[in-house]
Coordinates of C-alpha atoms in Angstrom, one line a residue:
Chain E
M1406 CA 0.0 0.0 0.0
A1407 CA 2.7 2.6 0.6
T1408 CA 4.1 1.8 -2.9
R1409 CA 0.9 2.4 -4.6
S1410 CA 0.4 5.7 -2.7
N1411 CA 4.0 6.7 -3.4
G1412 CA 3.3 6.2 -7.1
T1413 CA 1.0 9.0 -7.4
A1414 CA 3.2 12.1 -6.9
S1415 CA 0.7 14.7 -7.5
D1416 CA -1.8 16.6 -5.0
R1417 CA -4.2 14.0 -6.2
G1418 CA -2.2 11.2 -4.9
E1419 CA -2.1 12.7 -1.5
V1420 CA -5.9 13.0 -1.4
E1421 CA -6.1 9.3 -2.7
V1422 CA -3.6 8.3 -0.1
L1423 CA -5.2 10.2 2.8
E1424 CA -8.6 8.6 1.9
S1425 CA -7.5 5.3 1.2
L1426 CA -8.6 2.6 3.6
Q1427 CA -5.9 0.3 2.9
F1428 CA -4.0 1.7 5.7
T1429 CA -4.7 -0.8 8.4
D1430 CA -2.3 0.2 10.8
E1431 CA -3.6 3.7 10.7
I1432 CA -7.0 2.5 11.4
Q1433 CA -5.5 0.7 14.4
H1434 CA -3.9 3.9 15.4
L1435 CA -7.5 5.6 15.4
M1436 CA -8.9 2.8 17.2
S1437 CA -6.9 3.4 20.1
A1438 CA -6.4 7.2 19.9
P1439 CA -9.1 9.3 21.6
T1440 CA -11.6 10.6 19.2
T1441 CA -14.4 13.1 19.9
D1442 CA -17.8 12.5 18.2
N1443 CA -17.7 11.6 14.8
A1444 CA -20.9 13.4 14.0
G1445 CA -19.1 16.7 14.2
F1446 CA -18.4 18.4 11.1
F1447 CA -15.2 20.0 11.9
T1448 CA -13.8 17.6 14.5
A1449 CA -10.5 17.2 13.2
L1450 CA -9.7 21.0 13.8
L1451 CA -11.9 21.3 16.7
E1452 CA -10.7 18.4 18.9
L1453 CA -7.8 21.1 19.4
P1454 CA -9.1 24.3 20.9
A1455 CA -9.5 26.8 18.2
P1456 CA -6.6 29.0 18.9
Q1457 CA -4.3 25.9 18.9
A1458 CA -5.7 25.1 15.4
V1459 CA -5.0 28.7 14.4
Q1460 CA -1.7 28.6 16.0
L1461 CA -1.1 25.4 14.0
L1462 CA -2.0 27.4 11.0
H1463 CA 0.3 30.0 11.7
S1464 CA 3.3 28.8 13.5
P1465 CA 5.7 26.0 13.1
E1466 CA 4.8 24.4 16.4
S1467 CA 2.9 21.4 15.0
A1468 CA 5.3 19.1 16.4
K1469 CA 4.2 19.3 20.0
L1470 CA 0.6 18.6 18.8
I1471 CA 1.1 15.5 16.9
A1472 CA -0.5 13.0 19.2
A1473 CA 0.2 9.9 17.5
P1474 CA 2.9 9.4 14.7
V1475 CA 1.5 8.1 11.6
P1476 CA 4.1 6.6 9.7
N1477 CA 2.8 6.5 6.2
V1478 CA 2.1 10.1 6.2
E1479 CA 5.9 11.0 7.0
D1480 CA 6.5 10.2 3.1
F1481 CA 4.5 13.0 2.0
K1482 CA 5.9 15.9 4.2
G1483 CA 8.1 16.8 1.3
S1484 CA 5.3 17.4 -0.9
F1485 CA 3.4 19.4 1.2
H1486 CA 3.5 23.1 0.7
F1487 CA 3.6 24.0 4.3
P1488 CA 5.3 21.6 6.4
S1489 CA 4.3 23.3 9.3
N1490 CA 0.8 22.4 8.9
S1491 CA 1.4 18.6 8.7
G1492 CA 0.6 18.0 12.1
L1493 CA -2.9 19.5 11.4
I1494 CA -3.0 17.3 8.4
E1495 CA -2.2 14.3 9.8
R1496 CA -5.1 14.9 12.4
A1497 CA -7.4 15.5 9.8
A1498 CA -6.2 12.6 7.7
R1499 CA -6.5 10.4 10.7
F1500 CA -10.1 11.6 11.1
S1501 CA -11.0 11.3 7.6
V1502 CA -9.9 7.7 7.5
F1503 CA -11.7 7.0 10.7
A1504 CA -14.8 8.6 9.3
G1505 CA -14.7 6.9 6.2
E1506 CA -14.0 3.6 7.7
G1507 CA -17.4 2.7 7.9
N1508 CA -17.9 2.2 4.2
N1509 CA -15.2 -0.2 3.6
N1510 CA -13.7 -0.4 0.1
T1511 CA -15.4 2.6 -1.3
K1512 CA -12.4 4.6 -1.9
K1513 CA -12.0 6.2 -5.4
S1514 CA -9.2 6.5 -7.4
N1515 CA -7.9 6.7 -11.0
S1516 CA -5.3 4.3 -10.5
P1517 CA -6.3 1.1 -12.3
E1518 CA -5.1 -1.0 -9.2
T1519 CA -7.9 0.2 -7.2
T1520 CA -10.4 0.2 -9.6
S1521 CA -10.5 -3.5 -9.7
N1522 CA -11.5 -3.5 -6.0
I1523 CA -14.4 -1.1 -6.1
S1524 CA -17.6 -2.3 -7.2
S1525 CA -18.9 -0.1 -9.9
A1526 CA -22.3 0.7 -8.3
N1527 CA -20.7 1.7 -5.0
L1528 CA -17.7 4.0 -6.4
E1529 CA -16.3 7.1 -6.0
K1530 CA -16.8 8.5 -2.5
A1531 CA -14.0 11.0 -2.9
V1532 CA -13.4 14.4 -3.7
K1533 CA -14.6 16.1 -6.5
S1534 CA -13.6 19.7 -7.0
E1535 CA -10.6 19.2 -4.7
P1536 CA -8.3 18.8 -7.3
A1537 CA -9.4 22.0 -8.9
E1538 CA -8.9 23.7 -5.9
S1539 CA -5.6 22.3 -4.7
E1540 CA -4.2 23.2 -8.0
S1541 CA -4.5 26.7 -7.0
S1542 CA -2.0 27.5 -4.1
Q1543 CA -4.0 27.4 -0.8
P1544 CA -3.1 29.3 2.1
L1545 CA -4.1 26.2 4.3
V1546 CA -3.1 22.7 3.2
S1547 CA -5.6 21.7 5.8
D1548 CA -8.4 22.9 3.5
P1549 CA -8.6 20.0 1.1
T1550 CA -8.5 17.4 3.8
V1551 CA -11.4 19.1 5.9
E1552 CA -13.5 19.6 3.0
K1553 CA -12.9 16.2 1.7
R1554 CA -14.3 14.9 4.8
S1555 CA -17.5 17.3 4.6
I1556 CA -17.9 16.5 0.9
K1557 CA -17.6 12.9 1.6
R1558 CA -19.9 12.8 4.6
K1559 CA -22.8 14.4 3.0
D1560 CA -22.3 12.5 0.0
R1561 CA -22.3 9.4 2.2
E1562 CA -25.7 10.1 3.4
K1563 CA -27.0 10.9 0.1
K1564 CA -25.6 7.9 -1.7
V1565 CA -27.3 5.7 0.8
K1566 CA -30.6 6.9 -0.7
E1567 CA -29.4 6.8 -4.2
S1568 CA -28.0 3.2 -4.0
K1569 CA -31.3 2.2 -2.6
K1570 CA -33.6 4.0 -5.3
K1571 CA -30.9 3.8 -8.1
S1572 CA -32.7 6.8 -9.6
K1573 CA -29.8 8.7 -10.3
T1574 CA -27.1 6.0 -10.8
A1575 CA -27.5 6.2 -14.6
A1576 CA -27.0 10.0 -14.5
N1577 CA -24.0 9.7 -12.3
E1578 CA -22.4 7.1 -14.4
S1579 CA -22.6 9.4 -17.5
S1580 CA -21.5 12.1 -15.6
E1581 CA -18.7 10.1 -14.1
D1582 CA -17.8 9.1 -17.7
A1583 CA -17.6 12.5 -19.0
E1584 CA -15.2 13.8 -16.3
K1585 CA -12.9 10.7 -16.4
L1586 CA -10.7 12.6 -18.4
P1587 CA -8.7 15.1 -16.1
Y1588 CA -9.3 13.4 -12.6
V1589 CA -12.6 14.1 -11.0
H1590 CA -15.0 11.4 -10.3
V1591 CA -18.0 13.0 -8.8
R1592 CA -20.7 11.7 -6.9
A1593 CA -23.6 14.1 -7.5
R1594 CA -25.9 14.8 -4.8
R1595 CA -29.6 14.6 -5.5
G1596 CA -31.0 17.2 -7.4
Q1597 CA -27.7 18.9 -7.7
A1598 CA -25.7 19.6 -10.9
T1599 CA -22.2 18.4 -11.5
D1600 CA -20.8 21.2 -13.8
S1601 CA -17.8 22.6 -12.5
H1602 CA -19.1 25.9 -11.7
S1603 CA -21.5 24.7 -9.2
L1604 CA -19.0 22.3 -7.9
A1605 CA -16.6 24.9 -7.1
E1606 CA -19.3 27.1 -5.7
R1607 CA -20.1 24.3 -3.2
A1608 CA -16.7 24.0 -2.3
R1609 CA -16.4 27.5 -1.6
R1610 CA -19.3 27.3 0.3
E1611 CA -18.3 24.4 2.3
K1612 CA -14.9 26.3 3.2
I1613 CA -16.5 29.2 4.2
N1614 CA -18.9 27.3 6.5
A1615 CA -16.1 25.3 7.9
R1616 CA -14.5 28.6 9.1
M1617 CA -17.5 30.0 10.3
K1618 CA -17.9 27.1 12.6
L1619 CA -14.5 27.7 14.0
L1620 CA -15.3 31.2 14.5
Q1621 CA -18.5 30.0 16.3
E1622 CA -16.6 28.2 18.6
L1623 CA -14.2 31.0 19.3
V1624 CA -16.9 33.8 20.0
P1625 CA -18.5 33.0 23.4
G1626 CA -22.3 32.7 22.9
C1627 CA -22.4 31.9 19.4
N1628 CA -22.8 28.3 19.7
K1629 CA -26.4 28.3 20.1
I1630 CA -27.1 30.7 17.2
S1631 CA -28.0 29.4 14.0
G1632 CA -27.9 31.3 10.9
T1633 CA -25.0 33.1 9.3
A1634 CA -26.3 36.5 9.8
L1635 CA -26.7 36.3 13.3
V1636 CA -23.5 34.9 14.1
L1637 CA -21.7 37.3 12.1
D1638 CA -23.5 40.0 14.2
E1639 CA -22.0 38.3 17.3
I1640 CA -18.6 38.3 15.8
I1641 CA -18.9 41.9 14.8
N1642 CA -19.9 42.9 18.4
H1643 CA -17.4 41.0 19.6
V1644 CA -14.5 42.3 17.4
Q1645 CA -15.7 46.0 18.3
S1646 CA -15.9 45.4 21.9
L1647 CA -12.2 44.3 21.9
Q1648 CA -11.2 47.1 20.0
H1649 CA -13.0 49.6 22.2
Q1650 CA -11.4 47.7 25.2
V1651 CA -8.1 48.4 23.7
E1652 CA -8.8 52.1 23.4
F1653 CA -9.9 52.4 27.0
L1654 CA -7.1 50.6 28.3
S1655 CA -4.5 52.8 26.4
M1656 CA -6.3 55.7 27.9
R1657 CA -6.0 54.1 31.4
L1658 CA -2.5 53.5 30.9
A1659 CA -1.7 56.8 29.7
A1660 CA -3.5 58.4 32.6
V1661 CA -1.7 56.4 35.2
N1662 CA 1.6 57.4 34.2
P1663 CA 2.8 61.1 33.6
R1664 CA 5.6 59.8 31.3
I1665 CA 5.4 56.6 29.5
D1666 CA 7.7 54.4 31.4
F1667 CA 6.2 51.2 32.5
N1668 CA 9.2 50.1 34.6
L1669 CA 8.2 46.5 35.1
D1670 CA 10.9 46.3 37.8
S1671 CA 9.4 49.0 39.9
I1672 CA 6.0 47.3 39.4
F1673 CA 7.4 44.0 40.7
T1674 CA 8.9 45.5 43.8
A1675 CA 5.9 47.9 44.7
E1676 CA 3.5 44.7 44.4
S1677 CA 5.5 42.9 46.9
G1678 CA 4.1 44.5 49.6
S1679 CA 0.6 43.7 48.9
I1680 CA 0.0 40.5 47.1
I1681 CA -3.2 38.9 46.6
D1682 CA -3.9 35.7 48.1
C1683 CA -3.5 33.2 45.2
N1684 CA -6.7 31.4 44.7
F1685 CA -5.2 29.0 42.3
P1686 CA -4.1 26.2 44.3
S1687 CA -2.5 24.0 41.8
M1688 CA -0.4 26.6 40.1
V1689 CA 2.7 25.3 38.9
M1690 CA 4.9 28.5 38.5
P1691 CA 7.2 29.2 41.4
M1692 CA 5.8 31.9 43.4
M1693 CA 8.5 34.1 44.4
W1694 CA 6.5 36.2 46.9
P1695 CA 4.7 35.2 50.2
E1696 CA 1.1 34.8 49.7
V1697 CA -0.6 37.6 51.9
Q1698 CA -4.2 37.8 52.6
V1699 CA -5.6 40.6 50.8
N1700 CA -7.1 43.7 52.3
G1701 CA -10.7 43.8 52.9
N1702 CA -12.2 45.5 49.7
R1703 CA -11.1 42.7 47.4
Q1704 CA -12.7 40.1 49.4
Q1705 CA -16.2 40.7 48.2
Y1706 CA -15.0 40.6 44.5
Q1707 CA -13.3 37.4 45.4
Q1708 CA -16.5 35.8 46.8
Q1709 CA -18.2 36.5 43.7
W1710 CA -15.4 35.5 41.3
H1711 CA -13.6 32.7 42.6
F1712 CA -15.9 30.1 44.1
D1713 CA -16.0 28.4 40.7
A1714 CA -12.4 29.1 40.0
L1715 CA -11.3 27.5 42.9
Q1716 CA -12.2 24.4 41.4
Q1717 CA -10.4 25.0 38.3
P1718 CA -7.2 23.1 37.9
V1719 CA -5.2 25.7 35.9
W1720 CA -5.7 29.3 35.7
G1721 CA -9.2 30.1 36.9
R1722 CA -9.2 33.3 35.0
E1723 CA -9.3 31.6 31.9
E1724 CA -12.8 30.5 33.0
V1725 CA -14.0 33.6 34.1
C1726 CA -12.8 35.7 31.6
N1727 CA -14.7 33.8 28.8
N1728 CA -17.4 36.3 28.8
Y1729 CA -15.0 39.3 27.6
I1730 CA -16.1 41.6 30.1
T1731 CA -16.9 45.0 28.9
P1732 CA -15.5 48.0 30.5
E1733 CA -18.1 48.8 33.0
N1734 CA -17.5 45.4 34.2
S1735 CA -13.9 45.5 34.6
L1736 CA -13.7 46.2 38.3
L1737 CA -14.8 42.6 38.8
S1738 CA -11.6 41.8 37.1
Y1739 CA -9.3 43.8 39.1
D1740 CA -8.8 40.7 41.5
S1741 CA -8.2 38.2 38.6
S1742 CA -6.0 40.6 36.6
T1743 CA -3.9 41.4 39.5
N1744 CA -3.7 37.7 40.0
S1745 CA -2.7 37.3 36.5
V1746 CA -0.3 40.1 36.7
T1747 CA 1.4 38.5 39.6
L1748 CA 1.8 35.4 37.5
H1749 CA 2.5 37.2 34.5
S1750 CA 5.3 39.0 36.0
N1751 CA 6.5 35.9 37.5
Q1752 CA 6.6 34.8 33.7
L1753 CA 8.7 37.6 32.8
K1754 CA 10.9 37.3 35.5
M1755 CA 11.5 33.8 34.6
E1756 CA 12.0 34.9 30.9
L1757 CA 14.2 37.9 31.6
Chain G
M227 CA -10.5 30.6 24.4
R228 CA -7.6 32.0 25.8
P229 CA -4.7 33.1 23.8
P230 CA -1.6 31.3 24.4
S231 CA 0.9 32.7 26.9
S232 CA 3.6 32.8 24.3
L233 CA 1.8 35.1 22.1
R234 CA 1.1 37.5 25.1
Q235 CA 4.7 37.5 26.3
E236 CA 6.0 38.1 23.1
F237 CA 3.5 41.1 22.7
L238 CA 4.6 42.2 26.1
K239 CA 8.2 42.3 25.2
K240 CA 7.8 44.2 21.8
W241 CA 5.4 46.6 23.5
M242 CA 7.9 47.6 26.2
M243 CA 10.7 48.0 23.6
G244 CA 8.5 50.1 21.8
L245 CA 7.5 52.2 24.8
Q246 CA 11.1 52.6 25.8
R247 CA 11.8 54.7 22.8
Y248 CA 9.2 57.3 24.1
S249 CA 10.4 57.3 27.4
T250 CA 13.8 58.3 26.1
S251 CA 12.7 60.9 23.8
K252 CA 10.2 63.6 24.7
K253 CA 9.8 64.6 28.2
N254 CA 6.4 66.1 28.2
M255 CA 3.3 64.7 26.6
S256 CA -0.1 65.3 26.9
I257 CA -2.3 62.6 28.0
L258 CA -3.8 62.2 24.3
E259 CA -0.4 61.9 23.0
R260 CA 0.5 59.4 25.4
K261 CA -2.6 57.4 24.6
K262 CA -1.8 57.6 21.1
A263 CA 1.6 56.5 21.5
I264 CA 0.6 53.7 23.8
K265 CA -2.1 52.4 21.5
L266 CA 0.4 52.6 18.3
S267 CA 3.0 50.9 19.9
A268 CA 0.8 48.2 21.2
D269 CA -1.1 47.6 17.6
V270 CA 2.6 47.4 16.1
A271 CA 3.8 45.0 18.6
I272 CA 0.7 42.6 18.4
A273 CA 1.1 42.8 14.6
S274 CA 4.6 42.2 14.7
A275 CA 3.9 38.9 16.6
R276 CA 2.6 37.6 13.4
N277 CA 5.3 38.6 11.4
G278 CA 3.7 39.3 8.3
T279 CA 2.2 36.2 7.7
T280 CA -1.3 37.7 8.1
C281 CA -3.1 40.1 6.0
W282 CA -4.2 42.3 9.0
S283 CA -0.9 42.4 10.8
R284 CA 0.6 43.8 7.5
A285 CA -2.0 46.4 7.4
L286 CA -1.7 47.4 10.9
I287 CA 2.1 47.9 10.4
A288 CA 1.5 49.8 7.1
N289 CA -0.6 51.8 9.2
G290 CA 1.9 52.5 11.8
Y291 CA 4.7 53.2 9.3
S292 CA 2.5 55.7 7.2
K293 CA 1.2 57.9 9.9
D294 CA 2.6 61.6 10.8
G295 CA 6.0 61.8 11.9
G296 CA 9.3 59.9 11.6
D297 CA 8.9 58.9 15.2
D298 CA 6.5 56.3 14.2
K299 CA 8.8 54.8 11.4
H300 CA 11.6 54.5 14.0
L301 CA 9.3 52.8 16.2
V302 CA 8.3 50.2 13.8
E303 CA 11.7 49.5 12.9
Q304 CA 12.6 49.3 16.5
I305 CA 10.0 46.8 17.3
L306 CA 10.5 44.8 14.4
G307 CA 14.2 44.1 15.3
P308 CA 16.7 42.9 12.9
E309 CA 17.7 44.2 9.4
S310 CA 16.0 41.0 7.6
E311 CA 12.5 41.9 9.1
R312 CA 12.7 45.6 8.1
L313 CA 13.5 44.6 4.6
I314 CA 10.6 42.0 4.6
M315 CA 8.3 44.7 5.9
K316 CA 9.5 47.3 3.3
K317 CA 8.6 44.9 0.6
V318 CA 5.4 44.4 2.1
L319 CA 4.5 47.9 2.6
T320 CA 5.9 49.1 -0.9
G321 CA 4.7 46.2 -3.0
G322 CA 1.5 44.9 -1.1
A323 CA -0.1 48.3 -0.9
S324 CA 0.0 49.3 -4.3
V325 CA -1.0 45.7 -5.3
C326 CA -3.8 45.9 -3.0
N327 CA -5.0 49.2 -4.2
K328 CA -5.1 47.8 -7.8
R329 CA -6.8 44.9 -6.8
M330 CA -9.3 46.7 -4.7
R331 CA -9.9 49.3 -7.5
S332 CA -10.5 46.7 -10.3
K333 CA -12.6 44.8 -7.7
K334 CA -14.8 47.7 -7.0
I335 CA -15.2 48.6 -10.8
L336 CA -16.3 45.0 -11.3
K337 CA -18.7 44.9 -8.5
R338 CA -20.3 48.2 -9.7
S339 CA -20.9 46.9 -13.3
C340 CA -22.0 43.6 -12.0
G341 CA -24.5 45.4 -9.6
I342 CA -25.9 47.4 -12.5
Q343 CA -26.6 44.4 -14.4
R344 CA -28.2 42.6 -11.4
T345 CA -30.6 45.2 -10.5
R346 CA -31.8 45.5 -14.0
K347 CA -32.4 41.8 -14.2
F348 CA -33.9 41.4 -11.1
A349 CA -35.9 44.4 -10.5
P350 CA -39.3 42.8 -10.9
Q351 CA -38.6 39.7 -8.8
V352 CA -40.3 39.0 -5.6
A353 CA -38.1 39.3 -2.6
L354 CA -37.3 35.7 -1.6
A355 CA -36.1 34.7 1.8
S356 CA -32.9 33.4 0.5
S357 CA -32.1 36.6 -1.2
I358 CA -32.9 38.6 1.8
A359 CA -30.8 36.3 3.9
K360 CA -28.2 36.9 1.3
R361 CA -28.4 40.4 1.4
L362 CA -28.1 40.5 5.4
V363 CA -25.0 38.3 5.3
R364 CA -23.6 40.6 2.7
K365 CA -24.3 43.8 4.8
R366 CA -22.6 42.0 7.9
T367 CA -19.4 41.1 5.8
Q368 CA -19.1 44.6 4.8
I369 CA -19.3 45.8 8.3
L370 CA -16.6 43.2 9.2
R371 CA -14.4 44.1 6.6
S372 CA -14.5 47.4 7.8
L373 CA -13.4 46.3 11.2
I374 CA -10.6 44.3 10.5
P375 CA -7.6 46.3 9.2
G376 CA -6.9 45.6 5.5
G377 CA -10.0 43.9 5.3
E378 CA -11.1 45.3 1.9
F379 CA -8.6 43.6 0.3
M380 CA -9.7 40.2 1.1
N381 CA -12.2 37.7 -0.3
D382 CA -14.9 36.0 2.0
V383 CA -12.6 33.0 2.8
T384 CA -9.7 35.1 4.0
L385 CA -11.8 37.4 5.7
I386 CA -13.0 34.7 8.0
E387 CA -9.6 33.3 8.5
E388 CA -8.2 36.7 9.3
T389 CA -10.9 37.3 11.8
L390 CA -10.0 34.4 13.7
D391 CA -6.4 35.3 13.8
Y392 CA -7.3 39.0 14.6
I393 CA -9.7 38.1 17.5
I394 CA -6.9 35.8 19.3
S395 CA -4.4 38.6 18.9
L396 CA -6.9 41.1 20.0
R397 CA -7.5 39.1 23.2
A398 CA -4.0 38.6 24.0
Q399 CA -3.4 42.5 23.5
V400 CA -6.5 43.1 25.9
D401 CA -5.1 40.7 28.5
V402 CA -1.7 42.2 28.7
M403 CA -2.9 45.8 28.6
R404 CA -5.5 45.1 31.2
S405 CA -3.0 43.4 33.6
L406 CA -0.3 46.2 32.9
A407 CA -3.0 48.8 33.5
S408 CA -4.2 47.3 36.9
A409 CA -0.6 46.5 38.3
S410 CA 0.4 50.0 37.5
E411 CA -2.5 51.5 39.1
L412 CA -1.7 49.3 42.1
A413 CA 2.0 50.5 42.1
S414 CA 1.3 54.0 41.9
E415 CA -1.2 54.1 45.0
P416 CA 0.2 55.8 47.6

């Protein structure tokens, strides 16, 4: 199986490989690997929290996020445009293989070897306009794999109906034959055209929907909303509030100092006298300062704030600040922010 | 979701570097001037954390670069650090901006011409729910484009990706600024 996959040297080849179900050892990996719900549309990327996904997309830190090494994918590292995304691709690949595992032996390809294995009725699952898109340079290599999965999933659902009713098989076969020349074997959805324009449109829409899902996960409170316009509303509000917060905070910073010198050392020394009680019991960072109980006016905030946070294993502030408080509520954040300042300054000290 | 601490630390470092410039140069600045300086250095710092990989960061740095005064240019250069980055940024600023402008202009012309055709054809049509929804979404995306720096030059897909990254960076920026503000206020208490 490795040789077959190595034989196809194009992007299409990668696609085939990733979709091929011949990798039994990969499947075993997947069986043992912890997986989230398969029904999720975007589970590959969302299994990581969104910022990590975005980090993967942007920074070459993928090494630490690769859970289980998949040996066969290593061969293709050279052919990826963005090697830093290989971790993401591996995860997506693993999920795509896992997702498609149920339909055994339904993988397409144009290579003559595999067609023999595939029954004609049960054909081509795989990706349609992907080759057209993958030809054009994409900023994120993860796109093809994710979309493959999405398109594959929907087509699988459709295909069940189709195979039962057999209403469209003839039309599909003819369309497949017509398109056999370059690469794509398309399984048309019921009632949808198969010409390249609508396919490209569909793929583009899938891409956009995938990104919107990520955004929904990122912006708090968007999960329950359905409908693009409302979600976009929330996103716009969120971005605007963040930008306003930046303005407000820069005004505060300008007001606090007559000259612009934020001498971090002076801040550290000034704080050593009145340190907030550290409410995060399992904090790992070395505390350089004695933990002193805070003065009275903060305790009321603490009561409101930290009862849940106490249970959190890590930075309770993380949970608390998920709501992204507006400046009016920023009073409540003084506690946690000062907590974070001490931790922050610890970090800085460690760093400097 | 919480921005990674590496991002916040990098932002803080670069921001402090930029701010130190101001402490050495002028002695008396009004509060508004200070606020502008703080905000500018914060923006350039958070943008440079992405190192020119994203569109919004390039746009932010371009904004910081082309504003009034040679001070800002030096600020940007200082924050960006070594020579190589500066060269990259110069390429981005000089090359990218002109290309983007041309692209934007041609896109606008195209859209305008298409829009005229569209209205002629579909004027008598009954407003379908789908078309209403599309119009709403289009309006929202336009607003989002105006919010994200450099958003006018992006297509839909890129816009959403940039928004993702921009939100995370903004959060990091807000986190660090808030901590610093409250720490400074505590420190300056008598």
